Short mmCIF file of C-alpha atoms in Angstrom, two decimals:
data_model
loop_
_atom_site.label_atom_id
_atom_site.label_comp_id
_atom_site.label_asym_id
_atom_site.label_seq_id
_atom_site.Cartn_x
_atom_site.Cartn_y
_atom_site.Cartn_z
CA UNK N 1 73.49 24.57 -66.07
CA UNK N 2 74.22 27.24 -63.51
CA UNK N 3 76.01 27.27 -60.20
CA UNK N 4 75.91 29.52 -57.17
CA UNK N 5 78.85 31.05 -55.35
CA UNK N 6 78.39 31.51 -51.63
CA UNK N 7 79.91 33.59 -48.86
CA UNK N 8 79.42 36.90 -50.61
CA UNK N 9 77.20 39.88 -49.71
CA UNK N 10 75.72 39.65 -53.19
CA UNK N 11 74.88 36.26 -54.66
CA UNK N 12 76.09 35.09 -58.06
CA UNK N 13 74.47 32.77 -60.59
CA UNK N 14 76.42 31.87 -63.70
CA UNK N 15 76.54 29.29 -66.44
CA UNK N 16 76.05 28.70 -70.15
CA UNK N 17 73.09 29.73 -72.26
CA UNK N 18 72.18 30.67 -75.83
CA UNK N 19 75.58 29.74 -77.20
CA UNK N 20 77.37 31.95 -74.71
CA UNK N 21 77.67 32.53 -70.96
CA UNK N 22 75.52 34.33 -68.44
CA UNK N 23 76.23 35.88 -65.07
CA UNK N 24 73.75 37.34 -62.58
CA UNK N 25 74.91 39.29 -59.53
CA UNK N 26 72.12 40.24 -57.16
CA UNK N 27 71.29 41.49 -53.69
CA UNK N 28 69.61 38.51 -51.97
CA UNK N 29 66.44 39.28 -50.07
CA UNK N 30 66.21 35.74 -48.71
CA UNK N 31 68.08 32.45 -48.66
CA UNK N 32 66.17 31.25 -51.74
CA UNK N 33 68.29 29.86 -54.55
CA UNK N 34 67.02 30.94 -57.97
CA UNK N 35 69.14 28.50 -59.97
CA UNK N 36 66.30 26.23 -61.07
CA UNK N 37 64.02 29.13 -62.00
CA UNK N 38 66.73 30.88 -64.02
CA UNK N 39 67.60 27.69 -65.88
CA UNK N 40 63.90 27.15 -66.61
CA UNK N 41 63.52 30.67 -68.05
CA UNK N 42 66.55 30.17 -70.28
CA UNK N 43 65.21 26.83 -71.52
CA UNK N 44 61.76 28.23 -72.30
CA UNK N 45 63.21 31.12 -74.31
CA UNK N 46 65.48 28.70 -76.21
CA UNK N 47 62.44 26.57 -77.05
CA UNK N 48 60.86 29.69 -78.46
CA UNK N 49 63.64 31.43 -80.40
CA UNK N 50 66.80 29.31 -80.60
CA UNK N 51 67.92 28.47 -84.12
CA UNK N 52 70.09 25.70 -82.66
CA UNK N 53 67.11 23.83 -81.19
CA UNK N 54 65.50 21.75 -83.94
CA UNK N 55 62.21 21.73 -82.00
CA UNK N 56 62.02 25.47 -81.32
CA UNK N 57 59.15 27.62 -82.52
CA UNK N 58 61.39 29.73 -84.73
CA UNK N 59 62.70 26.62 -86.47
CA UNK N 60 59.09 25.57 -87.16
CA UNK N 61 58.42 29.01 -88.61
CA UNK N 62 61.48 28.86 -90.85
CA UNK N 63 60.92 25.31 -92.03
CA UNK N 64 57.25 25.67 -92.89
CA UNK N 65 55.20 28.08 -94.97
CA UNK N 66 52.05 27.28 -92.99
CA UNK N 67 50.85 29.42 -90.02
CA UNK N 68 52.61 28.56 -86.74
CA UNK N 69 51.25 29.06 -83.21
CA UNK N 70 53.78 31.10 -81.21
CA UNK N 71 54.24 31.75 -77.48
CA UNK N 72 54.32 35.03 -75.56
CA UNK N 73 58.11 35.34 -75.70
CA UNK N 74 58.06 35.00 -79.47
CA UNK N 75 55.22 37.50 -79.76
CA UNK N 76 57.03 40.04 -77.57
CA UNK N 77 60.21 39.85 -79.63
CA UNK N 78 58.41 39.78 -82.98
CA UNK N 79 56.30 42.85 -82.15
CA UNK N 80 59.33 44.78 -80.92
CA UNK N 81 61.24 43.75 -84.02
CA UNK N 82 58.43 45.19 -86.15
CA UNK N 83 58.77 48.45 -84.23
CA UNK N 84 62.51 48.71 -84.89
CA UNK N 85 62.11 47.58 -88.48
CA UNK N 86 59.71 50.44 -89.06
CA UNK N 87 61.54 53.24 -87.23
CA UNK N 88 64.84 52.28 -88.84
CA UNK N 89 63.50 52.12 -92.38
CA UNK N 90 64.60 48.48 -92.55
CA UNK N 91 68.10 48.97 -91.07
CA UNK N 92 67.03 46.57 -88.32
CA UNK N 93 65.74 43.48 -90.09
CA UNK N 94 65.59 39.95 -88.59
CA UNK N 95 64.93 38.29 -91.97
CA UNK N 96 68.48 38.38 -93.34
CA UNK N 97 69.32 34.68 -92.91
CA UNK N 98 69.41 33.86 -96.65
CA UNK N 99 71.89 36.68 -97.24
CA UNK N 100 73.90 35.81 -94.12
CA UNK N 101 74.25 32.25 -95.37
CA UNK N 102 75.23 33.43 -98.84
CA UNK N 103 77.98 35.65 -97.46
CA UNK N 104 79.30 32.75 -95.42
CA UNK N 105 79.00 34.25 -91.95
CA UNK N 106 76.97 31.30 -90.69
CA UNK N 107 79.59 28.77 -91.80
CA UNK N 108 82.95 27.86 -90.36
CA UNK N 109 84.46 27.85 -93.83
CA UNK N 110 83.36 30.57 -96.24
CA UNK N 111 82.54 29.86 -99.85
CA UNK N 112 82.85 32.16 -102.83
CA UNK N 113 81.28 35.58 -102.47
CA UNK N 114 77.74 35.88 -103.84
CA UNK N 115 77.27 37.59 -107.18
CA UNK N 116 75.05 40.62 -107.69
CA UNK N 117 72.55 38.32 -109.37
CA UNK N 118 72.57 35.99 -106.35
CA UNK N 119 72.07 38.93 -104.02
CA UNK N 120 69.17 40.35 -106.01
CA UNK N 121 67.48 36.96 -105.96
CA UNK N 122 67.94 36.49 -102.21
CA UNK N 123 66.68 39.98 -101.41
CA UNK N 124 63.25 38.77 -102.48
CA UNK N 125 63.14 36.78 -99.23
CA UNK N 126 64.15 39.73 -97.05
CA UNK N 127 61.78 42.09 -95.23
CA UNK N 128 59.89 41.72 -91.97
CA UNK N 129 56.73 42.80 -93.79
CA UNK N 130 56.68 39.28 -95.23
CA UNK N 131 55.39 38.08 -91.84
CA UNK N 132 52.26 39.02 -89.92
CA UNK N 133 51.07 38.10 -86.46
CA UNK N 134 47.37 37.56 -85.86
CA UNK N 135 46.60 36.57 -82.29
CA UNK N 136 48.87 33.63 -81.50
CA UNK N 137 49.44 32.69 -85.14
CA UNK N 138 52.35 33.85 -87.25
CA UNK N 139 51.70 33.90 -91.00
CA UNK N 140 54.33 33.90 -93.70
CA UNK N 141 53.30 35.89 -96.76
CA UNK N 142 56.33 34.93 -98.84
CA UNK N 143 57.30 31.25 -99.06
CA UNK N 144 60.82 30.58 -97.90
CA UNK N 145 61.24 33.73 -95.79
CA UNK N 146 63.04 33.15 -92.48
CA UNK N 147 63.40 34.81 -89.09
CA UNK N 148 66.55 35.21 -87.02
CA UNK N 149 66.24 36.98 -83.66
CA UNK N 150 69.94 36.83 -82.75
CA UNK N 151 70.14 40.64 -82.79
CA UNK N 152 67.47 41.06 -80.14
CA UNK N 153 66.78 37.78 -78.29
CA UNK N 154 69.68 37.90 -75.82
CA UNK N 155 68.74 41.41 -74.80
CA UNK N 156 65.17 40.24 -74.33
CA UNK N 157 66.41 37.35 -72.20
CA UNK N 158 68.29 39.76 -69.93
CA UNK N 159 65.07 41.74 -69.49
CA UNK N 160 63.06 38.62 -68.63
CA UNK N 161 65.64 37.54 -66.05
CA UNK N 162 65.62 41.04 -64.57
CA UNK N 163 61.83 41.00 -64.40
CA UNK N 164 61.97 37.67 -62.57
CA UNK N 165 64.38 39.03 -59.96
CA UNK N 166 62.18 42.07 -59.43
CA UNK N 167 59.17 39.80 -58.92
CA UNK N 168 61.14 38.15 -56.11
CA UNK N 169 61.68 41.56 -54.52
CA UNK N 170 65.35 41.85 -55.47
CA UNK N 171 66.21 45.60 -55.40
CA UNK N 172 69.71 45.47 -56.90
CA UNK N 173 71.05 43.27 -59.67
CA UNK N 174 73.24 43.04 -62.75
CA UNK N 175 72.28 40.53 -65.44
CA UNK N 176 74.76 39.82 -68.24
CA UNK N 177 74.13 37.30 -71.00
CA UNK N 178 76.36 37.05 -74.04
CA UNK N 179 77.58 40.61 -73.42
CA UNK N 180 74.09 42.11 -73.10
CA UNK N 181 73.78 43.78 -69.69
CA UNK N 182 70.77 44.86 -67.64
CA UNK N 183 71.24 46.68 -64.32
CA UNK N 184 69.02 47.88 -61.52
CA UNK N 185 69.84 49.68 -58.31
CA UNK N 186 73.36 49.67 -56.89
CA UNK N 187 76.27 47.25 -56.54
CA UNK N 188 77.35 45.77 -53.21
CA UNK N 189 79.56 48.82 -52.57
CA UNK N 190 76.52 51.06 -52.78
CA UNK N 191 77.57 52.73 -56.04
CA UNK N 192 76.51 52.47 -59.65
CA UNK N 193 77.18 49.23 -61.49
CA UNK N 194 80.34 49.70 -63.54
CA UNK N 195 80.28 48.15 -67.02
CA UNK N 196 83.14 48.27 -69.50
CA UNK N 197 83.04 48.66 -73.29
CA UNK N 198 85.76 46.98 -75.34
CA UNK N 199 88.42 48.81 -77.27
CA UNK N 200 88.54 47.21 -80.73
CA UNK N 201 91.78 45.48 -81.69
CA UNK N 202 92.59 46.11 -85.35
CA UNK N 203 95.19 43.35 -85.44
CA UNK N 204 93.10 40.71 -83.62
CA UNK N 205 96.08 39.83 -81.42
CA UNK N 206 93.92 38.98 -78.41
CA UNK N 207 90.59 37.29 -77.79
CA UNK N 208 89.94 39.77 -74.98
CA UNK N 209 90.33 43.44 -75.83
CA UNK N 210 91.22 46.24 -73.45
CA UNK N 211 88.44 48.39 -72.02
CA UNK N 212 87.86 51.66 -73.86
CA UNK N 213 85.11 53.15 -71.71
CA UNK N 214 83.52 52.39 -68.33
CA UNK N 215 79.98 53.60 -67.72
CA UNK N 216 77.89 53.71 -64.58
CA UNK N 217 74.48 52.07 -64.66
CA UNK N 218 71.67 52.16 -62.12
CA UNK N 219 68.45 51.46 -64.00
CA UNK N 220 69.33 50.67 -67.58
CA UNK N 221 70.80 48.29 -70.10
CA UNK N 222 74.02 48.39 -72.10
CA UNK N 223 74.54 46.45 -75.32
CA UNK N 224 77.42 46.79 -77.77
CA UNK N 225 77.37 45.59 -81.36
CA UNK N 226 80.63 45.46 -83.28
CA UNK N 227 82.05 44.41 -86.63
CA UNK N 228 85.73 44.22 -85.73
CA UNK N 229 85.66 40.56 -84.63
CA UNK N 230 83.29 39.12 -87.20
CA UNK N 231 84.18 39.37 -90.85
CA UNK N 232 85.37 37.34 -93.79
CA UNK N 233 88.43 38.12 -95.86
CA UNK N 234 88.68 37.43 -99.59
CA UNK N 235 91.54 38.50 -101.84
CA UNK N 236 92.94 40.74 -99.13
CA UNK N 237 89.67 42.60 -98.53
CA UNK N 238 87.65 42.39 -95.30
CA UNK N 239 83.86 42.17 -95.45
CA UNK N 240 81.92 43.10 -92.33
CA UNK N 241 79.37 40.67 -90.88
CA UNK N 242 76.92 43.60 -90.65
CA UNK N 243 74.64 43.44 -93.69
CA UNK N 244 72.53 46.22 -95.13
CA UNK N 245 69.17 44.80 -96.18
CA UNK N 246 68.74 47.48 -98.84
CA UNK N 247 71.89 46.49 -100.74
CA UNK N 248 72.13 42.87 -99.61
CA UNK N 249 75.82 43.50 -98.98
CA UNK N 250 78.10 44.20 -95.99
CA UNK N 251 78.18 47.81 -94.84
CA UNK N 252 81.16 49.82 -96.09
CA UNK N 253 81.31 52.65 -93.53
CA UNK N 254 83.96 52.98 -90.82
CA UNK N 255 81.89 52.28 -87.70
CA UNK N 256 83.53 49.49 -85.67
CA UNK N 257 81.17 49.31 -82.70
CA UNK N 258 78.05 50.95 -81.32
CA UNK N 259 77.23 50.84 -77.61
CA UNK N 260 73.73 51.83 -76.51
CA UNK N 261 72.27 52.50 -73.06
CA UNK N 262 68.49 52.62 -72.71
CA UNK N 263 66.13 51.22 -70.03
CA UNK N 264 65.48 47.81 -71.69
CA UNK N 265 68.17 45.41 -72.92
CA UNK N 266 65.98 44.24 -75.81
CA UNK N 267 65.85 47.81 -77.09
CA UNK N 268 69.59 48.35 -76.51
CA UNK N 269 70.25 45.20 -78.52
CA UNK N 270 68.10 46.31 -81.44
CA UNK N 271 69.36 49.90 -81.43
CA UNK N 272 72.99 48.71 -81.47
CA UNK N 273 72.34 46.58 -84.55
CA UNK N 274 70.35 49.34 -86.21
CA UNK N 275 73.17 51.86 -85.64
CA UNK N 276 75.81 49.47 -86.97
CA UNK N 277 73.90 49.43 -90.25
CA UNK N 278 73.30 53.18 -90.31
CA UNK N 279 76.91 54.21 -89.65
CA UNK N 280 78.43 56.74 -87.26
CA UNK N 281 77.08 60.04 -88.57
CA UNK N 282 73.51 58.87 -89.06
CA UNK N 283 73.55 57.00 -85.73
CA UNK N 284 74.76 60.02 -83.73
CA UNK N 285 72.28 62.31 -85.47
CA UNK N 286 69.42 59.96 -84.65
CA UNK N 287 70.61 59.48 -81.05
CA UNK N 288 70.90 63.19 -80.33
CA UNK N 289 67.50 63.90 -81.88
CA UNK N 290 65.90 61.19 -79.70
CA UNK N 291 67.98 61.75 -76.54
CA UNK N 292 69.56 58.29 -76.72
CA UNK N 293 72.86 57.40 -75.04
CA UNK N 294 75.25 55.88 -77.60
CA UNK N 295 78.99 55.57 -78.11
CA UNK N 296 80.48 55.04 -81.56
CA UNK N 297 84.01 53.70 -82.05
CA UNK N 298 85.20 54.09 -85.62
CA UNK N 299 88.21 53.68 -87.87
CA UNK N 300 89.67 57.11 -88.54
CA UNK N 301 92.23 56.23 -91.23
CA UNK N 302 93.81 53.49 -89.12
CA UNK N 303 93.36 55.29 -85.79
CA UNK N 304 90.57 54.56 -83.35
CA UNK N 305 88.11 57.41 -83.09
CA UNK N 306 85.36 57.74 -80.47
CA UNK N 307 82.21 59.84 -80.57
CA UNK N 308 79.35 60.11 -78.09
CA UNK N 309 75.82 61.38 -78.06
CA UNK N 310 75.14 64.07 -75.47
CA UNK N 311 73.17 61.63 -73.28
CA UNK N 312 76.02 59.11 -73.23
CA UNK N 313 78.58 61.62 -71.94
CA UNK N 314 76.71 61.79 -68.62
CA UNK N 315 77.24 58.04 -68.04
CA UNK N 316 81.03 57.91 -68.49
CA UNK N 317 83.06 57.03 -65.39
CA UNK N 318 86.39 56.24 -67.04
CA UNK N 319 87.77 56.59 -70.55
CA UNK N 320 91.02 55.08 -71.83
#
């Protein structure tokens, strides 16, 4: 449910969605209240791609090996996932659920770590090429394969909400859902929207980290993916929640977070995940070759290191 704050030049809608919170700040062009429409959009997307909704389309896909009729939201995210799966050489892969479960990241209490034999067996279920979309029907070419759009769906949702506001004639807005941010135009002060990027806390002493970088957005989306909060620890060793589909194991490089700014939040979301798998050097090389704005925060022998692509440097307003 969402609520509206009044008596402000810009209106605010906020509430809970997709296992997190959302907040929309926008320049009202009329007295219309968009609460009902926003809640409806969030519900429809949940019915399409929420793993927590037992009646969602994605749950039907995962629980059946028969073709499933999918909606436009599902098709949009699936097709874009195929794009990122292909350009990343499989670094972005929304079929990792069996491996995620095996490594214990989907459980409150982890079990023993999977053996190499377990991993090799589960890798048979991994690969987006095990699914194909024909018209409105999604086919599964390998029984038991599963989809998980958590690395792209919230970004897509931010885009859909932004599109809705633009259809209403709203010229300026900032949509944030679960940390994924989409901005258009200017804030109520007439300047760029200012969005902060967290500074990772090695010691996990706080649930809210300090801000490392503030960037200015006008027409673009910022998404950050990080491994410093989500991990399991066994026998004194930390295992990242970021899995490499090729090995079936957590990544071992030193990249702690990747922040990406591109026009669409869905793409920012996917790029951030893709770069977290690739690692700092490969991510920066790719970003500079493709003129993408990314920031990498990494562990430099116990000290936080920061590196930017050339395009990202132009967006920085403040750096701590």
